[in-house]
PDB file of C-alpha atoms and ligand atoms in Angstrom:
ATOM      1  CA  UNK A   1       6.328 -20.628  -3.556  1.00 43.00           C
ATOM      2  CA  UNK A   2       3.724 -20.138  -6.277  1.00 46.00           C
ATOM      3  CA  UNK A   3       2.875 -16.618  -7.134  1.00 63.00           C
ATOM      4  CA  UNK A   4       0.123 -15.222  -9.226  1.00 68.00           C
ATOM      5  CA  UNK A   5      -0.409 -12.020 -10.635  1.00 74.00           C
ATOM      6  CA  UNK A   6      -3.675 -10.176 -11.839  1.00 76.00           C
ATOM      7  CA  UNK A   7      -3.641  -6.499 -13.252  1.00 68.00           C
ATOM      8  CA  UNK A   8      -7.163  -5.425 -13.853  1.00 68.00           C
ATOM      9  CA  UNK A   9      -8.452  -2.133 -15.288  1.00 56.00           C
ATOM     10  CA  UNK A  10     -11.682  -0.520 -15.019  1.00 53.00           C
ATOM     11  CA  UNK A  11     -13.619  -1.492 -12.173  1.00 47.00           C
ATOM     12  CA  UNK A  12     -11.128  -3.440 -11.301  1.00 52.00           C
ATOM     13  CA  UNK A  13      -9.119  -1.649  -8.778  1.00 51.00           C
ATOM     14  CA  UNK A  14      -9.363  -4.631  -6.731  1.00 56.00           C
ATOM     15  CA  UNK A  15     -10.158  -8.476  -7.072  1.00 70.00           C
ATOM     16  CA  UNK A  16     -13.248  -9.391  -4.338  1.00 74.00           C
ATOM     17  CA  UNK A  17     -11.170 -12.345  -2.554  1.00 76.00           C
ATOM     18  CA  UNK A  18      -7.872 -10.850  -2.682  1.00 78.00           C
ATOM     19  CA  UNK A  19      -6.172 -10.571   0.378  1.00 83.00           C
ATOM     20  CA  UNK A  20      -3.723  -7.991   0.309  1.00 86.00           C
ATOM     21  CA  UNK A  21      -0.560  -8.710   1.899  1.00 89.00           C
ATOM     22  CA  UNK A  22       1.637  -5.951   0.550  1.00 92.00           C
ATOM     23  CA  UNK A  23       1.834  -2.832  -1.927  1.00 93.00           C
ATOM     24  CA  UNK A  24       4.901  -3.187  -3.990  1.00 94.00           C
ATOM     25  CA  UNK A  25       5.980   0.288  -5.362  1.00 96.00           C
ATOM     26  CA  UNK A  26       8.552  -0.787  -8.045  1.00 95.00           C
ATOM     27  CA  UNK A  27       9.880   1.944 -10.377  1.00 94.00           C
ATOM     28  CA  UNK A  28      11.701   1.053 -13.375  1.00 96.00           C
ATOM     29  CA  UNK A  29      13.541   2.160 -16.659  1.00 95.00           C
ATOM     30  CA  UNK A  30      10.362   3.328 -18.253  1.00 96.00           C
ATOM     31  CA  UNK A  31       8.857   5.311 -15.596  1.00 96.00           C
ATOM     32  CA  UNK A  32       5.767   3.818 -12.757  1.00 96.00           C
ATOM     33  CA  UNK A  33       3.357   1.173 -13.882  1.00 96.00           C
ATOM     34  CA  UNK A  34      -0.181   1.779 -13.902  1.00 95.00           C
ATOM     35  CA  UNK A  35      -0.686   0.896 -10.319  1.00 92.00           C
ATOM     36  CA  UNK A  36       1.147  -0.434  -7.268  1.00 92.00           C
ATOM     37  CA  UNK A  37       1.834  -4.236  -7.719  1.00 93.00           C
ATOM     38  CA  UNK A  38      -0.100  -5.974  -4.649  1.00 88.00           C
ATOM     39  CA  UNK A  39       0.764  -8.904  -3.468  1.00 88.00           C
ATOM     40  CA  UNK A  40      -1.561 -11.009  -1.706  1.00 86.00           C
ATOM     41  CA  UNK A  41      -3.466 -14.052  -2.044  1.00 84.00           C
ATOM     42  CA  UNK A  42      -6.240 -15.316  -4.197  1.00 84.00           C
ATOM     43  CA  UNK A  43      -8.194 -18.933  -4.368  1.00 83.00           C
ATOM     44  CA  UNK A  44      -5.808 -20.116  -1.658  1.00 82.00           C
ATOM     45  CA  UNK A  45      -2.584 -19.324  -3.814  1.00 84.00           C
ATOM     46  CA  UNK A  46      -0.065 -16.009  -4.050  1.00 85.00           C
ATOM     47  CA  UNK A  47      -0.822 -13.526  -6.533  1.00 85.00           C
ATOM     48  CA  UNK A  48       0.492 -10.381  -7.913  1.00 89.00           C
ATOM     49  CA  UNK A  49      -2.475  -7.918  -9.216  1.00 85.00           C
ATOM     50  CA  UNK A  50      -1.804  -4.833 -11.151  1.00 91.00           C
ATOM     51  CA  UNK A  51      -4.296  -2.471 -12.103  1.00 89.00           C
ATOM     52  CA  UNK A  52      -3.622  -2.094 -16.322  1.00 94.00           C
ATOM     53  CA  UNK A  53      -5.706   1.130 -16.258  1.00 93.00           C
ATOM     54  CA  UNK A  54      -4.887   2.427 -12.868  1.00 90.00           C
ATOM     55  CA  UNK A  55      -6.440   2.569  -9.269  1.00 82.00           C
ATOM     56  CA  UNK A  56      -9.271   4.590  -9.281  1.00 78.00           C
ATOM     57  CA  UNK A  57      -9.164   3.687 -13.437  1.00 78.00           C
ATOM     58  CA  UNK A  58      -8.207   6.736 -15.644  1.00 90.00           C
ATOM     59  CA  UNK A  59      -6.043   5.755 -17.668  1.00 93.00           C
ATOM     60  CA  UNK A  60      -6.972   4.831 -21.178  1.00 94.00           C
ATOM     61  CA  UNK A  61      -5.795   2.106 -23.469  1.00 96.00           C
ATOM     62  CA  UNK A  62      -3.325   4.320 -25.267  1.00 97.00           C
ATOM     63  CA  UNK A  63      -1.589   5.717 -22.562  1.00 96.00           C
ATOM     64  CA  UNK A  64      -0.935   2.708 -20.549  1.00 96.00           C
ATOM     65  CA  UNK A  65       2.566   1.977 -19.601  1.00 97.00           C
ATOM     66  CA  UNK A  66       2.745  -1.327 -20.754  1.00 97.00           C
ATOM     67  CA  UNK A  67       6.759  -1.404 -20.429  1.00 97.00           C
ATOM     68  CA  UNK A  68       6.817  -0.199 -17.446  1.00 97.00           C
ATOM     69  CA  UNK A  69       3.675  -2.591 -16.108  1.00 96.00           C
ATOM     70  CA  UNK A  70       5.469  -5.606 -17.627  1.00 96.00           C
ATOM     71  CA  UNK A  71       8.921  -4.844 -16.269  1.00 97.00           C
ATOM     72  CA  UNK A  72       7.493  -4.344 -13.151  1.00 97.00           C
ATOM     73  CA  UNK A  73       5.704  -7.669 -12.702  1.00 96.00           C
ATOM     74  CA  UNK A  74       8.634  -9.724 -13.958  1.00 95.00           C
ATOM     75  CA  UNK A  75      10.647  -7.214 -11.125  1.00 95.00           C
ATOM     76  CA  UNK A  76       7.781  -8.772  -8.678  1.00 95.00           C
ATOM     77  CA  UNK A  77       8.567 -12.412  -9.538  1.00 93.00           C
ATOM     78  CA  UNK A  78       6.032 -13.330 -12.159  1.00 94.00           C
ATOM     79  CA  UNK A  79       6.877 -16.040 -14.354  1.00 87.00           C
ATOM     80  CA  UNK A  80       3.690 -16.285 -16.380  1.00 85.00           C
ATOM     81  CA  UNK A  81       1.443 -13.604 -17.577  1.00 89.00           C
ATOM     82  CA  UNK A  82      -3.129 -14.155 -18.230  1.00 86.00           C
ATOM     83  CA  UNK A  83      -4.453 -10.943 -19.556  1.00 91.00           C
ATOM     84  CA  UNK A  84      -8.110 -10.275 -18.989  1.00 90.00           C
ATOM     85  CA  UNK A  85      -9.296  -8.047 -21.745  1.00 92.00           C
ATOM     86  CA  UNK A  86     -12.926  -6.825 -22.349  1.00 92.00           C
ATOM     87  CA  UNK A  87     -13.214  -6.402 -26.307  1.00 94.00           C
ATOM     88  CA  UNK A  88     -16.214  -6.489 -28.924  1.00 96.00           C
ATOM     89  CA  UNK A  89     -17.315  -9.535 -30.607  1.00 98.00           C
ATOM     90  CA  UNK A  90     -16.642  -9.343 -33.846  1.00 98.00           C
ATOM     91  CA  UNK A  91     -17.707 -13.205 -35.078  1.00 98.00           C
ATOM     92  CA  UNK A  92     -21.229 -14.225 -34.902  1.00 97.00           C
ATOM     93  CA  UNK A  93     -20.286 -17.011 -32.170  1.00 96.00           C
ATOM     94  CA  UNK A  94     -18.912 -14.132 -30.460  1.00 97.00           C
ATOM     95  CA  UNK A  95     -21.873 -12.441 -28.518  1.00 96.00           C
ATOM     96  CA  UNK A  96     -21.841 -10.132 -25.514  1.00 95.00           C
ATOM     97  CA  UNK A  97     -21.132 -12.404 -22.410  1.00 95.00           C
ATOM     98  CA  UNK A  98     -18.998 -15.247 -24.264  1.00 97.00           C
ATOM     99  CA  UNK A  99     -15.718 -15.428 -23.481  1.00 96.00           C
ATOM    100  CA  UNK A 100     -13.139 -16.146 -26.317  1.00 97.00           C
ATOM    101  CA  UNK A 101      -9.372 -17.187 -25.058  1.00 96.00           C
ATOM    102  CA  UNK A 102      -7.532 -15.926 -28.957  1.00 97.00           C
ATOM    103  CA  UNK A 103      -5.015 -17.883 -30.455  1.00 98.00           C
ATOM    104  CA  UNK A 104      -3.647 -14.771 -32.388  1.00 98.00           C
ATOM    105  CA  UNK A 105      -3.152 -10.918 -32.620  1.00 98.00           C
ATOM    106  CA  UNK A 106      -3.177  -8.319 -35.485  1.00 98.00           C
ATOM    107  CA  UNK A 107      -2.073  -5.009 -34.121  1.00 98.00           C
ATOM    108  CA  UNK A 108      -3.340  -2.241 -35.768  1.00 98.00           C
ATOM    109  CA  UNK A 109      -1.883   0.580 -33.043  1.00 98.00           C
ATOM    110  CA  UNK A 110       0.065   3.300 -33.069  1.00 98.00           C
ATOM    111  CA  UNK A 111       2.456   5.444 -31.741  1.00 97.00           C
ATOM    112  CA  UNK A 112       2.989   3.446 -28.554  1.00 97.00           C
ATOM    113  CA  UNK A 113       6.206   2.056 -26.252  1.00 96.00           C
ATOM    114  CA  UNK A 114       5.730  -1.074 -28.025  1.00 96.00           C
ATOM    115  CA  UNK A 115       9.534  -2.698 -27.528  1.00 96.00           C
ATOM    116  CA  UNK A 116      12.219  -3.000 -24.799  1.00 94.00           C
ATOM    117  CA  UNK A 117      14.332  -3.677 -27.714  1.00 91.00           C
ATOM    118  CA  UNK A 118      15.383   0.117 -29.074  1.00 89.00           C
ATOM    119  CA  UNK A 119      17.965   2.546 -27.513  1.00 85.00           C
ATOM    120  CA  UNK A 120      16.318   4.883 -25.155  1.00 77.00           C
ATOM    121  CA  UNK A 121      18.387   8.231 -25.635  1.00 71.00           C
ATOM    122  CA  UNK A 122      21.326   6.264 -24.179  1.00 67.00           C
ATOM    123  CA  UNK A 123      23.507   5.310 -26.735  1.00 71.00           C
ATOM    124  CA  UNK A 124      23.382   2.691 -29.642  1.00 77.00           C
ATOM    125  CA  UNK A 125      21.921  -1.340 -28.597  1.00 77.00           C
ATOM    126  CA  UNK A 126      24.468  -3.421 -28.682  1.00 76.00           C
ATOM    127  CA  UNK A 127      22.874  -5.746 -31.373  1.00 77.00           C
ATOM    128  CA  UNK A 128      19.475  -5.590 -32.767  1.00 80.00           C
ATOM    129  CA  UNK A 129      16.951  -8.768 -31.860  1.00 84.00           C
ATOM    130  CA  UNK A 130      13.749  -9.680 -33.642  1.00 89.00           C
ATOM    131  CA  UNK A 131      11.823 -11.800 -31.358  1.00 93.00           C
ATOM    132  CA  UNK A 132       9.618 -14.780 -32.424  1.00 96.00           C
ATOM    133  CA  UNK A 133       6.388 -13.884 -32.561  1.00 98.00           C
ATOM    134  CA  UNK A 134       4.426 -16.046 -34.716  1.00 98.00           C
ATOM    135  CA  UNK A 135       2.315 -17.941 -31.742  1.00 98.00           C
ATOM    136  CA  UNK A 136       1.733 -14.976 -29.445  1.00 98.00           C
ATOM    137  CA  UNK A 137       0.139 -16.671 -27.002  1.00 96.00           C
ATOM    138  CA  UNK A 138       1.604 -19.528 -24.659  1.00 92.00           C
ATOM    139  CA  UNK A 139      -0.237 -22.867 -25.332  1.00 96.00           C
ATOM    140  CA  UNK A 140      -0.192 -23.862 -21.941  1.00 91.00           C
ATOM    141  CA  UNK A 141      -1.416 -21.275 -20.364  1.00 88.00           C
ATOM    142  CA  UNK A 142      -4.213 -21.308 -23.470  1.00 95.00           C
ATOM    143  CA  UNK A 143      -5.263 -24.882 -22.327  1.00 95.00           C
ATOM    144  CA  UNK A 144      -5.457 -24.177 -18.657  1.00 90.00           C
ATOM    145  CA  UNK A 145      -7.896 -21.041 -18.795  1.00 92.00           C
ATOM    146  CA  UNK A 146      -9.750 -22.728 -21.627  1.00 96.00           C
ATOM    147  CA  UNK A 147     -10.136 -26.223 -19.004  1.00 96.00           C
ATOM    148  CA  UNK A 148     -11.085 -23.809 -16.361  1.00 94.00           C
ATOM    149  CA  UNK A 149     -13.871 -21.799 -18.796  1.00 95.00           C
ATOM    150  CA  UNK A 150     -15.251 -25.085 -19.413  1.00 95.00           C
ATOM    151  CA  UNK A 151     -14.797 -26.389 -15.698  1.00 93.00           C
ATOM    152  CA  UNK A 152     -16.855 -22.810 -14.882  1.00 91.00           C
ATOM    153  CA  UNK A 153     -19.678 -23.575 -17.523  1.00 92.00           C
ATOM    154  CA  UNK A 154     -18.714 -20.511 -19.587  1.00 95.00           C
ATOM    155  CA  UNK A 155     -19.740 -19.997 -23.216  1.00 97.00           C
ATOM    156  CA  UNK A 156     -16.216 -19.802 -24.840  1.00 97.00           C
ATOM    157  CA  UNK A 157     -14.204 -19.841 -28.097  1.00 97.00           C
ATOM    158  CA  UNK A 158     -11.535 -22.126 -28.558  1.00 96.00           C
ATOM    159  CA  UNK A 159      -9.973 -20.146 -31.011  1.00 97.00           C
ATOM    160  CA  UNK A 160      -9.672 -16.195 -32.054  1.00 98.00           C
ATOM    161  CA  UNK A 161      -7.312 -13.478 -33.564  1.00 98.00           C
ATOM    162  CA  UNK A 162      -7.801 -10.517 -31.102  1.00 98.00           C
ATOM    163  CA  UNK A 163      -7.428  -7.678 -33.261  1.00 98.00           C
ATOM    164  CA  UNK A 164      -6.153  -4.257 -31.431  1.00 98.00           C
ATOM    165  CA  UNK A 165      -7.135  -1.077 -32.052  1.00 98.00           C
ATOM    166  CA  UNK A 166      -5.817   2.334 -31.213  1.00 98.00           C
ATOM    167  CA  UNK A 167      -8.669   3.758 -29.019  1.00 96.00           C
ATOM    168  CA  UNK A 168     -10.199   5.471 -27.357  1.00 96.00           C
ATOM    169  CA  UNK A 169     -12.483   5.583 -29.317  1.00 96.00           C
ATOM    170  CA  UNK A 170     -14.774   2.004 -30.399  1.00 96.00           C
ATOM    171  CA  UNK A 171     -14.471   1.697 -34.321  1.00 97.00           C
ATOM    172  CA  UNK A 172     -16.260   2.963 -37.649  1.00 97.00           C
ATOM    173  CA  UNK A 173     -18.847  -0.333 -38.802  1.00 97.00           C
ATOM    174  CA  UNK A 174     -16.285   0.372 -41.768  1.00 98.00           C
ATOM    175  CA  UNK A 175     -13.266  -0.276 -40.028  1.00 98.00           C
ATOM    176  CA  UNK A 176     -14.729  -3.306 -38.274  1.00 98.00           C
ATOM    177  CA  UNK A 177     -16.043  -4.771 -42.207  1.00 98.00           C
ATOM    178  CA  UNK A 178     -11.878  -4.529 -42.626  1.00 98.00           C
ATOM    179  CA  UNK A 179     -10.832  -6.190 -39.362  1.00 98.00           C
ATOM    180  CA  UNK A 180     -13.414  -8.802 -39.985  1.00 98.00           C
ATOM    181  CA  UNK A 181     -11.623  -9.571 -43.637  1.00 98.00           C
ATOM    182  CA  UNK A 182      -8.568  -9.473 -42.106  1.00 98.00           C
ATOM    183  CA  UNK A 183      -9.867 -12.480 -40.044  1.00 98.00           C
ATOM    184  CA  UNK A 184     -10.328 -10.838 -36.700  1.00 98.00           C
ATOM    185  CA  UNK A 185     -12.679 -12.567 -34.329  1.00 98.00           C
ATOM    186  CA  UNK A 186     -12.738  -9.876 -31.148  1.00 98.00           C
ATOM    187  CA  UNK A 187     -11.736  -6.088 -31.013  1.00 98.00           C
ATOM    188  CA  UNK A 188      -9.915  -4.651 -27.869  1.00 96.00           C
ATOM    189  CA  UNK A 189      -7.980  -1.750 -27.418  1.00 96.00           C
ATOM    190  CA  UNK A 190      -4.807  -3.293 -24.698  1.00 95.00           C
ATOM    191  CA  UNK A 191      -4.046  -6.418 -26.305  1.00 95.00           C
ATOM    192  CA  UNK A 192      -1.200  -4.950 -27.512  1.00 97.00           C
ATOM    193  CA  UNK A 193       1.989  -4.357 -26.920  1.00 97.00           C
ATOM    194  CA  UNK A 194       1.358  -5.931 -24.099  1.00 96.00           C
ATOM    195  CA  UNK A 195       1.599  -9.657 -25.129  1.00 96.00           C
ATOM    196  CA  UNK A 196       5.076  -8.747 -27.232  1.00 96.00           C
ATOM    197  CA  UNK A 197       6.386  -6.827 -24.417  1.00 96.00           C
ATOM    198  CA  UNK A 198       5.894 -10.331 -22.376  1.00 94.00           C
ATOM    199  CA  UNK A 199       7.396 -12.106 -25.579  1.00 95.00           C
ATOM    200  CA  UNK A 200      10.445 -10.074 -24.791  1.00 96.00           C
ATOM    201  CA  UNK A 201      10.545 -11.161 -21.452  1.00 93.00           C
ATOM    202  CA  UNK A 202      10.291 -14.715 -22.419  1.00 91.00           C
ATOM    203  CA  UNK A 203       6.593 -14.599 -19.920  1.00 91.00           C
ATOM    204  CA  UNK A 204       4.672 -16.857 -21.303  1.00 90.00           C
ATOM    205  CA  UNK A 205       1.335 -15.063 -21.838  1.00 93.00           C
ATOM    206  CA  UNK A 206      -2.437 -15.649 -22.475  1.00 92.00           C
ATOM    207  CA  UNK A 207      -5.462 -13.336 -22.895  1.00 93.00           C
ATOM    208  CA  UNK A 208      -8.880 -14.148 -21.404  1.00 92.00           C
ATOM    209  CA  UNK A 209     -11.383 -12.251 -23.352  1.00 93.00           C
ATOM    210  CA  UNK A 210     -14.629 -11.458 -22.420  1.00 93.00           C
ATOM    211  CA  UNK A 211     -17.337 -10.239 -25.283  1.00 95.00           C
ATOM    212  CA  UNK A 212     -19.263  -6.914 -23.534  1.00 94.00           C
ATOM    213  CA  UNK A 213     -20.490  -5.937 -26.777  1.00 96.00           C
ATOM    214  CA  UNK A 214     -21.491  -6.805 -30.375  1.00 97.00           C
ATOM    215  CA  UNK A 215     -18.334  -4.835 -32.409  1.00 98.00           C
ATOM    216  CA  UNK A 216     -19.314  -1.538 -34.412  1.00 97.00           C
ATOM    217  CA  UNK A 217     -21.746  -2.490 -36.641  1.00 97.00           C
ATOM    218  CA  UNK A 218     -23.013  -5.467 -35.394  1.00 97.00           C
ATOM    219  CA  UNK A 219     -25.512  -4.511 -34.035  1.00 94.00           C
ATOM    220  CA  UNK A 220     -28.560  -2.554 -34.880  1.00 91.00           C
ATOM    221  CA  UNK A 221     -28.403  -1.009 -31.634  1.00 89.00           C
ATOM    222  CA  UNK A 222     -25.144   1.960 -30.611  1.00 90.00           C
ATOM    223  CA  UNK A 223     -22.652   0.443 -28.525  1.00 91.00           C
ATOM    224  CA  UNK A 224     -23.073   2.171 -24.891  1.00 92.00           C
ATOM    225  CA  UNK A 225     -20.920   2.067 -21.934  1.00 90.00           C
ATOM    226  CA  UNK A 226     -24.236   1.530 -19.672  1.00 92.00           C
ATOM    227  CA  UNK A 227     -24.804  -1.440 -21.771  1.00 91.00           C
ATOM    228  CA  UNK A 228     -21.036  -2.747 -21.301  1.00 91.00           C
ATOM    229  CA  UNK A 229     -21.183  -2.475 -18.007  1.00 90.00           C
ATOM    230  CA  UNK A 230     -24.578  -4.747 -17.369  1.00 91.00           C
ATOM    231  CA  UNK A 231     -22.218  -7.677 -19.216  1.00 92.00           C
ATOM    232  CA  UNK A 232     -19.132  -6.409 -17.234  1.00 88.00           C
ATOM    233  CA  UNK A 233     -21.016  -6.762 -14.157  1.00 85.00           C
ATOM    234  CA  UNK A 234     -22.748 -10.421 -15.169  1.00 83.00           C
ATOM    235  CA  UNK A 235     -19.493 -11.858 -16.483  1.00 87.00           C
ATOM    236  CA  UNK A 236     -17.483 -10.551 -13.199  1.00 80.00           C
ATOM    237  CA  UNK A 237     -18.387 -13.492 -11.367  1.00 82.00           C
ATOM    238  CA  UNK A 238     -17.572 -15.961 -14.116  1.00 88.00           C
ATOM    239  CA  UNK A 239     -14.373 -14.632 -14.577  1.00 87.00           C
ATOM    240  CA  UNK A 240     -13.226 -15.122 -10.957  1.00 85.00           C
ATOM    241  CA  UNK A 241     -14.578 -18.210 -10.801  1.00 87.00           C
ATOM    242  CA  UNK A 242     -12.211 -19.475 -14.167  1.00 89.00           C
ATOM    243  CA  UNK A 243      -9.510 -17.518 -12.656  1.00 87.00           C
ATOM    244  CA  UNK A 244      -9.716 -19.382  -9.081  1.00 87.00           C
ATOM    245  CA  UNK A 245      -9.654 -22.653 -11.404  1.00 89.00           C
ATOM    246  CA  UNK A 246      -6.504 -21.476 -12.790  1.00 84.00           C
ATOM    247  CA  UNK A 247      -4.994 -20.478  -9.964  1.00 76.00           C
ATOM    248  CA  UNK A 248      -5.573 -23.791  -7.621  1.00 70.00           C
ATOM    249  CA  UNK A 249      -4.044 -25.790 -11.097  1.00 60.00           C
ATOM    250  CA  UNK A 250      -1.197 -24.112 -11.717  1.00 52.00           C
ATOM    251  CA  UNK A 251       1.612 -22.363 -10.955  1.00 45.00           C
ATOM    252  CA  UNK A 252       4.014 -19.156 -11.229  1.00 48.00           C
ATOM    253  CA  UNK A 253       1.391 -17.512 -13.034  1.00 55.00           C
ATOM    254  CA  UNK A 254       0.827 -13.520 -13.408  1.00 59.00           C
ATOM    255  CA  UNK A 255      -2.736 -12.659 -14.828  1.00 60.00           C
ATOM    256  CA  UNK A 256      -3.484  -9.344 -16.089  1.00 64.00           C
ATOM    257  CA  UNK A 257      -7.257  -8.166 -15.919  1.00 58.00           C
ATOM    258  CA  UNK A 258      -8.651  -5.732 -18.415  1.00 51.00           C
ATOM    259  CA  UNK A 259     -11.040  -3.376 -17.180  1.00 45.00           C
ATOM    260  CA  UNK A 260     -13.871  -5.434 -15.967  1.00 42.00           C
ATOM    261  CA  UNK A 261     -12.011  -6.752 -12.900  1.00 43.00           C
ATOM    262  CA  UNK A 262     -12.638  -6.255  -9.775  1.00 33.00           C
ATOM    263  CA  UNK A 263     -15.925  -4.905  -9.748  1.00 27.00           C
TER     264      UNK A 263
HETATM  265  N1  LIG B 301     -13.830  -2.166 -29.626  1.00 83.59           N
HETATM  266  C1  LIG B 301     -12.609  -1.964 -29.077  1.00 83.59           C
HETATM  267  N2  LIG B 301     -12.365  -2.217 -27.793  1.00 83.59           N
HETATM  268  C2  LIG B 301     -13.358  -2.692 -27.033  1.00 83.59           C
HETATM  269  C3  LIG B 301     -14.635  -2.916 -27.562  1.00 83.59           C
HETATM  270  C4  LIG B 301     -14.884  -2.627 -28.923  1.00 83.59           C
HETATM  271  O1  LIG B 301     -16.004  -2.790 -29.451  1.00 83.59           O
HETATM  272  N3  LIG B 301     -15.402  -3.383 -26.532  1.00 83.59           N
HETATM  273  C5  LIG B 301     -14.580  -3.453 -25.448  1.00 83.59           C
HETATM  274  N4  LIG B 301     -13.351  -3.049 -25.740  1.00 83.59           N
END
């Protein structure tokens, strides 16, 4: 039987249309995931939803258990993994309200849980193991939420390299004139570790990104989290819609929501 999966962050603690069937409580090796898993089901199909910032949300980019959340799905029988991330558009195609699905990642954080590969005070691994990550995102997966964006009449990017910052805080206009030469396209805060973590998993994995604000700099105007919210709030409906596309085409998938679902 199919099963989906959607974790979403702030504001969403729960996905309008989800019918909840049951609260799966799954510890694991790296301690509780941000959120019971539910189970339920969404656009006529099974889902798994995880909160990535918690339920109420408090928890913020830096401190989220990605381990643990990505054990714990793959523990709750997802085989695929969509990420919905809210980030800043940093390319001028990119503007508040387009959605952009990336093609690649440049992880500029620090200091997080960012492998199941290392020994974890228990002893020496038993061999070392370098995953391949030079396509971090599935290209099926990709092709269906960018058919369903389209299908939806979204604005949307074909392409992208999400770049991930540290957080909490948003970025200097400085530091954004250096992600921008880097090549980055959007800025987000949660893109990472979690699509290596799924790497190491072998979850096939894809981000759906949705632009709530121009990046630092960009803008004449200061970035404001009344003014995220407005595009939060107009894009909600837009991104169920492409994620009820998804869902009726495909199969096995987990989606994790960043913290504009479920509002
Ligand atoms: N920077 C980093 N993360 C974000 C942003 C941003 O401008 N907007 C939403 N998430």
């Amino acid at each position: 039987m199919t099963v989906y999966a959607i974790i979403g962050g702030t504001g969403l603690t729960q996905l309008d249309g989800l019918h909840i069937d049951t609260e799966l409580h799954i510890d694991t090796p790296y301690g509780a995931p941000s959120a019971p898993i539910l189970r339920g089901h969404f656009a006529g199909r099974e889902v798994l939803f995880l909160a990535r910032h918690g339920h109420p949300h408090r928890i913020p980019p830096h401190q989220v258990n990605y381990r643990a959340n990505l054990w714990a799905l793959k523990q709750a029988g997802a085989e695929a993994i969509v990420a919905v991330n809210a980030v800043g558009g940093i390319h001028a195609e990119m503007p508040a309200g387009h959605f952009c699905v990336p093609e690649q990642i440049i992880d500029y954080t620090y200091g997080r849980e960012h492998t199941f590969f290392q020994a974890d005070g228990q002893g020496e691994l038993e061999h070392v193991t370098h995953i391949d990550f030079s396509y971090p995102y599935a290209a099926e997966l990709r092709s269906q939420l960018l058919a369903a964006l389209q299908a939806s009449g979204c604005s949307y990017s074909d392409f992208g390299v999400y770049g991930c910052t540290q957080g909490p805080r948003l970025e200097t206009a400085a530091e954004i004139v250096r992600m921008q030469r880097d090549g980055c396209d959007i800025v987000g805060m949660t893109g990472m570790p979690e699509a290596a973590l799924a790497r190491e998993l072998e979850l096939p994995y894809a981000c759906l990104a949705l632009v709530v604000n121009p990046a630092a700099g960009k803008s004449s105007e200061l970035i404001t989290m009344a003014d995220i919210e407005r595009v939060l709030g107009a894009g909600m409906d837009q991104v169920k819609a492409t994620l009820a596309r998804v869902f009726f085409s495909n199969k096995k998938t987990a989606l994790i929501g960043g913290f504009f679902i479920g509002r």
